[in-house]
XYZ file of C-alpha atoms in Angstrom:
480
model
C 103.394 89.312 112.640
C 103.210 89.387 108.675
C 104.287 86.983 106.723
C 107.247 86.748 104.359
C 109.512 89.120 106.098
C 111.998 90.847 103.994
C 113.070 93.411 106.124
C 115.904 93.338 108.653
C 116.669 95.461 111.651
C 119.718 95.268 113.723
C 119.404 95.435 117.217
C 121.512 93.819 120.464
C 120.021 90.875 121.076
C 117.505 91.093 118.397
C 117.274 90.484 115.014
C 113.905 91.694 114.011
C 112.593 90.799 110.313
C 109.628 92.570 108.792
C 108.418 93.399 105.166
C 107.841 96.816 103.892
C 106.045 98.246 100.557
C 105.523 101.736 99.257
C 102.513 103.471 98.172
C 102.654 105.174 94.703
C 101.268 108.787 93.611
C 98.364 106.314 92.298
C 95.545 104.938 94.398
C 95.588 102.398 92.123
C 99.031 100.750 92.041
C 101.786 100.302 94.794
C 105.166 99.593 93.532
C 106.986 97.939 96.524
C 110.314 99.386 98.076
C 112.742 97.130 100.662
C 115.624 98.404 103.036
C 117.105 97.342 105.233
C 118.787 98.775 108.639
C 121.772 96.599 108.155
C 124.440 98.423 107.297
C 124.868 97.373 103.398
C 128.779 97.279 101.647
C 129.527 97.485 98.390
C 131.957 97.459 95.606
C 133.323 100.811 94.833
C 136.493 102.441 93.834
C 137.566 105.122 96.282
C 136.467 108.728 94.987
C 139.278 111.141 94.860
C 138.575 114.431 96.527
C 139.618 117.920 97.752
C 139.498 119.274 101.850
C 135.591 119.208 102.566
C 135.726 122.945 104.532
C 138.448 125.910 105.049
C 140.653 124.686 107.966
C 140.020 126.736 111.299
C 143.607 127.333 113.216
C 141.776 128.351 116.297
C 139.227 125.056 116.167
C 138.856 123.106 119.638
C 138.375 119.775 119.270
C 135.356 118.600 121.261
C 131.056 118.220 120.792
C 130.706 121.184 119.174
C 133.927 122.814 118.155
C 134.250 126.409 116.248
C 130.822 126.199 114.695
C 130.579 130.309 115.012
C 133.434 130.317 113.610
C 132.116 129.920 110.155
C 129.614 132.987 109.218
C 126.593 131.290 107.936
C 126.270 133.206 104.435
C 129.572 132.346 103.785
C 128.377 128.387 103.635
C 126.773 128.613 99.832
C 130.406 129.293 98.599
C 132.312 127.144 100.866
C 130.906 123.885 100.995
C 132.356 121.279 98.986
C 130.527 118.525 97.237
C 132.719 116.015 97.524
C 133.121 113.631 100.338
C 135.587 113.944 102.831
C 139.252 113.469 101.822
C 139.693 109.346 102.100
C 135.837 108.524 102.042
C 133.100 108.209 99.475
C 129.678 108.117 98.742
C 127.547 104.940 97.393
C 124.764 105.982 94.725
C 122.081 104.379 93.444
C 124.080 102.875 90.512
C 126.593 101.703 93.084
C 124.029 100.679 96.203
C 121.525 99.232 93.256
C 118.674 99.554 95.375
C 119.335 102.409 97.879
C 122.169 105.218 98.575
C 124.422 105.681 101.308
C 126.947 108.471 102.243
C 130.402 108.838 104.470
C 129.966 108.590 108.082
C 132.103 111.217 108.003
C 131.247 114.661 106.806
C 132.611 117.995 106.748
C 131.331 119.910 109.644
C 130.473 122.904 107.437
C 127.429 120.937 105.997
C 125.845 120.480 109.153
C 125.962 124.355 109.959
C 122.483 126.144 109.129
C 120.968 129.213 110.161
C 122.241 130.581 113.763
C 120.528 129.205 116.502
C 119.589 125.991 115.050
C 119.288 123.141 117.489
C 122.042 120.644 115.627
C 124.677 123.171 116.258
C 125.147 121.481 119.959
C 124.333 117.986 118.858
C 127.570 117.720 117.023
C 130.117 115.034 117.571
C 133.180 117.017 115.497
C 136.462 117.345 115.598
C 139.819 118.520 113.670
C 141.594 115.557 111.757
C 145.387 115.522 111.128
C 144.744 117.920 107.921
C 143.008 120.155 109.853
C 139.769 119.862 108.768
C 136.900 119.968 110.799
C 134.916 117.213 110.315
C 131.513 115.344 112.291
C 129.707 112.269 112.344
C 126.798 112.820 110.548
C 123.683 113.662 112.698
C 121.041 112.910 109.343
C 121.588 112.237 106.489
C 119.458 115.187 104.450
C 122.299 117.378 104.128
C 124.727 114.703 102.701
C 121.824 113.718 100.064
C 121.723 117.683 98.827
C 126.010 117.575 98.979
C 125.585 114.359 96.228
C 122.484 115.970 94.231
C 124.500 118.994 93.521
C 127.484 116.791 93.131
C 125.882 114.885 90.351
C 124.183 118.147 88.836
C 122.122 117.916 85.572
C 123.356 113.844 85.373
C 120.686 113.362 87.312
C 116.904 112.127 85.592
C 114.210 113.892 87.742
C 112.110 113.052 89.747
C 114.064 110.782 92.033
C 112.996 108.734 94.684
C 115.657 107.719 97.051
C 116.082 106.115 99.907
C 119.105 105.539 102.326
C 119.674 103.489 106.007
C 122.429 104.863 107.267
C 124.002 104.923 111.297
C 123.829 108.600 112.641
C 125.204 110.107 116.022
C 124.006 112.882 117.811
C 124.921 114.343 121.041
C 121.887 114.893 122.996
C 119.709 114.155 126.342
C 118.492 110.325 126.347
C 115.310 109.362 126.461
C 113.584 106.134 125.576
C 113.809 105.629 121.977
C 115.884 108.294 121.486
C 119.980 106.972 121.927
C 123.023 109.023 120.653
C 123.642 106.249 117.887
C 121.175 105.080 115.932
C 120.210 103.435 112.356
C 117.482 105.992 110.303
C 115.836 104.842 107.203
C 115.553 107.969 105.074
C 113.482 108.240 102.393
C 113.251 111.643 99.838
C 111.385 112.584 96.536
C 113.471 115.059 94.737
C 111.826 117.481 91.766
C 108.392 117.263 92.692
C 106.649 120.449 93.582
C 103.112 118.828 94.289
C 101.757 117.759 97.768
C 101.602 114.629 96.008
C 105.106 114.001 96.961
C 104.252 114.231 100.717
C 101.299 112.653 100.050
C 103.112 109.377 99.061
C 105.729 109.615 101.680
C 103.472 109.517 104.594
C 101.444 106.767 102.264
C 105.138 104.549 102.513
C 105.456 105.167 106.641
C 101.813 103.871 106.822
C 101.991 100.930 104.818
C 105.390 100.045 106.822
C 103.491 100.300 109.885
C 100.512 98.156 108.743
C 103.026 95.236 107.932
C 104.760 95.256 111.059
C 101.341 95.124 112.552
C 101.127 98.691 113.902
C 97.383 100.097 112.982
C 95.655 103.927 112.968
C 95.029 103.439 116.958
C 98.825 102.866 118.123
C 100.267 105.457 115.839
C 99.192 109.100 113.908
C 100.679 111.652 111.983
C 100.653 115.227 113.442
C 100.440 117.563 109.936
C 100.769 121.080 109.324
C 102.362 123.122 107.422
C 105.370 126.268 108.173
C 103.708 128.251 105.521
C 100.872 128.747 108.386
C 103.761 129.991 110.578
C 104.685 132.346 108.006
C 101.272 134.081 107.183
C 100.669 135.349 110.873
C 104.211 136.567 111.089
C 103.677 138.346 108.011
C 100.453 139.990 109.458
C 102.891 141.346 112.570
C 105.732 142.595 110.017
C 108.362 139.844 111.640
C 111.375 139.811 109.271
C 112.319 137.051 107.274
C 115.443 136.148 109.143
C 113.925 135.517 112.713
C 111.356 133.079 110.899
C 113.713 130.279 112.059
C 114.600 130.998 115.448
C 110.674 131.253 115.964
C 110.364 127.373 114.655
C 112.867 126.324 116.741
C 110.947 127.888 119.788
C 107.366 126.161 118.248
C 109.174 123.289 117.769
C 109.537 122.591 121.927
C 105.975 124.090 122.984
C 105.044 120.227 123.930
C 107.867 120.444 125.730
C 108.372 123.191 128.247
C 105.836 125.037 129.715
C 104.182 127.998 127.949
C 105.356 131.337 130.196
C 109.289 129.845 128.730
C 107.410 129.418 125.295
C 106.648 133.116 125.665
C 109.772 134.619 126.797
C 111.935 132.881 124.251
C 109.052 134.282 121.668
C 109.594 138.053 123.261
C 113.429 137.817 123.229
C 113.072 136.614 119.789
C 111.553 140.314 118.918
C 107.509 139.518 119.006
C 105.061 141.805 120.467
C 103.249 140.535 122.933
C 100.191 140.722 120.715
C 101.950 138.901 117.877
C 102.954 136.033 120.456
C 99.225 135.730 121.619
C 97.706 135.660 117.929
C 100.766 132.988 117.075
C 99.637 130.951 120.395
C 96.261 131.037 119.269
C 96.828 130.100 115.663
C 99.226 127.309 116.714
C 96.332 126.152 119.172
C 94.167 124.721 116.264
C 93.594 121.137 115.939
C 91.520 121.629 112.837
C 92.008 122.778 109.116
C 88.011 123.695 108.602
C 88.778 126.230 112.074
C 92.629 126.650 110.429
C 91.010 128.296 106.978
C 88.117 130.159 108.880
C 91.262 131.876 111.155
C 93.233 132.409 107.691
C 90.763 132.080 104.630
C 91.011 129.682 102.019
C 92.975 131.708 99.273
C 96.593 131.201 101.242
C 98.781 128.731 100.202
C 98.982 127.072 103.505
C 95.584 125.729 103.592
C 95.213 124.735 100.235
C 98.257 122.436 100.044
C 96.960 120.794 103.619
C 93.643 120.406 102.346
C 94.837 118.679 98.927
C 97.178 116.514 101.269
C 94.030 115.586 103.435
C 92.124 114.806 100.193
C 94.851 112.638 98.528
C 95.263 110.691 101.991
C 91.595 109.782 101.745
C 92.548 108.501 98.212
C 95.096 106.277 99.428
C 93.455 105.389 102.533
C 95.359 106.434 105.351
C 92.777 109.625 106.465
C 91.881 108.066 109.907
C 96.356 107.885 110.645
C 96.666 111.786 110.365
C 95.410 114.760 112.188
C 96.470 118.742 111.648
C 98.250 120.223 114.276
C 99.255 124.093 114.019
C 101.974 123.529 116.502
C 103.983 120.972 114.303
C 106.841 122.754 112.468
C 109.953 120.670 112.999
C 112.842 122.179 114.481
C 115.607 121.985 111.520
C 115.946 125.433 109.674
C 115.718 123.712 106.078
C 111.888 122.730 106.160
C 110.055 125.538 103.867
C 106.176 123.813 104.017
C 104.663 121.007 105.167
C 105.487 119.489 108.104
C 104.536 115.950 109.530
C 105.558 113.643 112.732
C 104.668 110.681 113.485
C 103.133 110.084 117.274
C 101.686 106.746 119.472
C 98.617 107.764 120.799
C 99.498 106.469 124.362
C 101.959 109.232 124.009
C 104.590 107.426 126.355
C 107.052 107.590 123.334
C 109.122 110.815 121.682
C 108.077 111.721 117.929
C 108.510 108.298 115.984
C 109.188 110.425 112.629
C 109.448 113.574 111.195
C 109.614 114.944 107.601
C 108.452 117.603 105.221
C 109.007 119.560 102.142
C 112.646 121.680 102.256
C 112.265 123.327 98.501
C 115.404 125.429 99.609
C 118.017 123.302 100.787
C 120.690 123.160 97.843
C 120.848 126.488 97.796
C 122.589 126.921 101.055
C 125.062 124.346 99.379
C 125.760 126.715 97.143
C 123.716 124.994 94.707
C 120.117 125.191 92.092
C 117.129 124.724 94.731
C 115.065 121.832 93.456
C 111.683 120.987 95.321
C 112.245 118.328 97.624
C 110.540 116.493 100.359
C 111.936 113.735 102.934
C 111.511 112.437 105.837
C 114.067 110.283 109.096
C 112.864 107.352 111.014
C 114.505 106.085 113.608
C 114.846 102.106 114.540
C 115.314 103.120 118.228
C 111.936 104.588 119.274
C 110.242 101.815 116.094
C 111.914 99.230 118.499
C 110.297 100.695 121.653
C 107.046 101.044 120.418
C 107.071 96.945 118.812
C 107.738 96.175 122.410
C 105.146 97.884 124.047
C 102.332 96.532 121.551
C 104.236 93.286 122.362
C 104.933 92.842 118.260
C 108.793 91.928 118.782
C 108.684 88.330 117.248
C 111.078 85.254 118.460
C 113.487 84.663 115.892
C 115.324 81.653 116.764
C 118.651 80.815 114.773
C 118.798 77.491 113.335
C 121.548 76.224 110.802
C 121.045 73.470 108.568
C 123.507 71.174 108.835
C 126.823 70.870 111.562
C 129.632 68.977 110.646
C 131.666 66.944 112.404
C 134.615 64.839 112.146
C 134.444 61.712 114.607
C 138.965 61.632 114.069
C 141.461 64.436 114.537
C 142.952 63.361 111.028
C 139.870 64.057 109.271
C 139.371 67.304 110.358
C 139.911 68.415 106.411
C 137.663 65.687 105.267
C 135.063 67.412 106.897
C 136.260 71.023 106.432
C 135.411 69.506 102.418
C 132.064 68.303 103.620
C 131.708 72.133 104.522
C 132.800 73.520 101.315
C 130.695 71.394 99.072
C 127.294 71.942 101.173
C 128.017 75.803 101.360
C 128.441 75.870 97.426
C 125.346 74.712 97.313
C 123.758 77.101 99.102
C 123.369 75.673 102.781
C 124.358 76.936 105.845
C 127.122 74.949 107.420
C 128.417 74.925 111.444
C 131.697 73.059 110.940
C 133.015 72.066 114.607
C 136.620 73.082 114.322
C 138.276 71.186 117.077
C 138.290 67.227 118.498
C 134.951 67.300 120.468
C 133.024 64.358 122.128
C 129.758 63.390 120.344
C 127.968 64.680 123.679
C 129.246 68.223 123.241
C 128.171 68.168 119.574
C 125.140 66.616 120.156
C 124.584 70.152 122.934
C 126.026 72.214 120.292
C 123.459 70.914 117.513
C 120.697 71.574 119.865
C 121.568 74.985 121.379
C 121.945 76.621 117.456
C 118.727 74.564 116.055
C 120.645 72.422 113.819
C 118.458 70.395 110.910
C 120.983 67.816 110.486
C 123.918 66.290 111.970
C 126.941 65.181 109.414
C 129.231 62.705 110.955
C 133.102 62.083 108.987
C 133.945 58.597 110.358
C 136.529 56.624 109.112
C 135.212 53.109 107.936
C 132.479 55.335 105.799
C 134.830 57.751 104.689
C 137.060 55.304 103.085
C 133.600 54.194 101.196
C 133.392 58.150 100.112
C 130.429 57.957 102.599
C 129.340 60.541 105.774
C 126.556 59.476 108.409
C 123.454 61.353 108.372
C 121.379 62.377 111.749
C 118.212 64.120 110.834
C 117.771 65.545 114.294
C 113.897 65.831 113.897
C 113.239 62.726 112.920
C 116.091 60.984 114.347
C 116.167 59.253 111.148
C 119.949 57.874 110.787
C 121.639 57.187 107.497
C 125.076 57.139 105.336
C 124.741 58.788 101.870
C 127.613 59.161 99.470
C 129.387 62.675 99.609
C 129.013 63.448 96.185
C 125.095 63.318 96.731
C 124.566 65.484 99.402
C 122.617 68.364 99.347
């Protein structure tokens, strides 16, 4: 494992620390960037706001609720960008470092276009003021709720980042849990494939320090805009453009006749379906441009991508893929997912470019590109490469005191070490040295402080260094 670990993940039974740094747009420099997947509180006064959605009177409680309840163009005028009644968000200026949003949202921000997948994956309900509400599933749509909140405040480009604890009802699989920590990370107001270009760069460079290298892990690439050119060519309307993704999105997933009947019920001619199958088959942008020419946008964003990733050095971790297209509504170009090459694990992450997300808010599209990562299927994958390190606890000093009636003397022996910056295991009751001597051991303990009476009355403790098994009595104003 690296060396000076700075980041911390949050797991039972495990406390996993690892260090992280970012690429930059640059080749040249690499500004560093650390999270981590504990959940972070702050200072902040509680924001004041109105009902997050239009009650429903005819709502069930339950997984999924009255989502078609709520007609889906009727979202850009009905979404509020506050937080839910009672909660609030934590910006940049707040979180210093990183941002963070409520746990609980408004159910109307989750809704997208009909038929996407994270209609089911809900966990919603009605509160006592009858508004529906959910546990957020991601945490994309609550970052486009506080960009539009915060309007033309805002300096672009920004480069955010949040680790926040999602729920989503859903079949489990390994690495894949219905409660999980995901570091998200998005550049906002940056058109250029150079924004993708150093997103993928920061997921690399975590993976290198956590000793994960270009044969464990890749990045499938691709980009919807190639999706969108052979629809065109069939006359498919605009609006079935995202039911068709959703389909692509599970083609590694259930066999290829289901593929094809979804794709027919979805409208598509059978020829349409067998030029899309083809197209999607392509594991190669040089065959990808001779099937589509070079003059479409597709290709020439995927080939600038390719080029910059050979300029920050991380060409042999990614591969195109026609198939890849993501399965949320909200991504309008490129695409990317992270895979291990053993392929016993679900994607590791996903991302990609979704240039029109505020406006379904109701607010001014900006360009935008993110992408989740999960710690479950991270945590799966560290344990199959056999990477988890053993991170024993150990505390510096325990105190004890050897009479009941100096039970505050020591709780004072305590104080003054912890104001100094140590950590401290006081033993709170009337224990035998045996049982402190078995406590001392079983929590790694540097040093054990014994209050006694005879050197107490001197101002004195006895010192154990339980390495050493050096024994001494110092003076209690010159500990440290």
């Amino acid at each position: 494992m690296p060396a000076n670990p700075s980041l911390l993940i949050r797991h039972p039974n495990l406390l996993l620390t690892l260090s992280l740094r970012c690429c930059s747009l640059s080749s040249a420099a690499r500004p560093s960037l650390t999270f981590t997947l504990l959940r972070t509180y702050c200072s902040s006064s509680s924001s004041s706001s109105s009902s997050a959605a239009n009650s429903n009177d005819n709502a069930r409680s339950g997984r999924s609720g009255s989502l078609s309840s709520i007609p889906a163009h009727d979202l850009a005028q009905k979404i509020d960008v506050n937080p839910p009644k009672g909660t609030r968000d934590f910006p940049p200026e707040d979180m210093r470092l990183q941002v963070d949003f409520p746990v609980l949202e408004s159910e109307a921000l989750f809704i997208r276009k009909a038929g996407e997948e994270i209609r089911d994956q809900l966990y919603c309900f009605e509160d006592r003021g009858n508004r529906r509400v959910a546990l957020r599933p991601e945490l994309t749509p609550s970052l486009a709720r506080l960009v539009i909140q915060k309007g033309k405040s805002l300096s672009l480009p920004l480069k955010w980042f949040a680790v926040g604890q999602c729920w989503r009802y859903e079949r489990m699989t390994r690495g894949r849990r219905r409660e999980h920590y995901q570091w998200n990370m998005d550049i906002i107001g940056v058109p250029e494939v150079t924004a993708e270009a150093e997103l993928i760069s920061s997921i690399v460079t975590f993976f290198k320090r956590i000793g994960i290298t270009a044969s464990d892990v890749g990045f499938k690439v691709s980009s919807r805009k190639v999706l969108q050119e052979v629809l065109r060519c069939y006359s498919i309307p605009n609006e079935l453009f995202g039911k068709v993704c959703i389909i692509i999105d599970k083609i590694e997933k259930v066999p290829i006749d289901e593929i094809k009947r979804e794709l027919r019920s979805a409208e598509l001619s059978n020829e349409a379906i067998e030029e899309l199958l083809q197209v999607l088959s392509i594991k190669s942008l040089t065959k990808l441009e001779e099937k589509l020419g070079a003059a479409g946008e597709a290709v020439a964003e995927l080939k600038l991508l390719f080029s910059l990733a050979e300029k920050l050095g991380y060409s042999e971790w990614i591969q195109f893929d026609a198939s890849v297209v993501r399965g949320l509504a909200y991504y309008t170009g490129i695409v990317f997912e992270g895979f291990d090459r053993e392929g016993k694990l679900r994607a590791i992450c996903g991302g990609g470019r979704y240039d029109r997300l505020l406006s379904t808010f109701g607010g001014e599209d900006i360009p935008a590109c993110g992408f989740g990562f999960g710690d479950a299927v991270v945590l799966e994958l560290l344990k199959e490469k056999g990477l988890i390190p053993e991170v024993g606890q150990q505390v510096e000093n325990i105190v004890c005191a050897l009479d009941p009636d100096l039970q505050g003397a020591a709780a004072g022996v305590a104080t003054i070490l912890r104001g100094k910056g140590q950590s401290v295991d006081l033993v709170l009751e009337n224990k035998p040295l045996k049982w402190v001597f078995k406590r001392a051991s079983r929590i790694n303990a540097c040093r054990l402080i014994l209050v006694g009476s005879s050197e107490w009355e001197k101002g004195e403790v006895s010192v154990k260094n339980l390495s050493s098994g050096e024994q001494y009595q110092i003076k209690v104003d010159k500990l440290e």
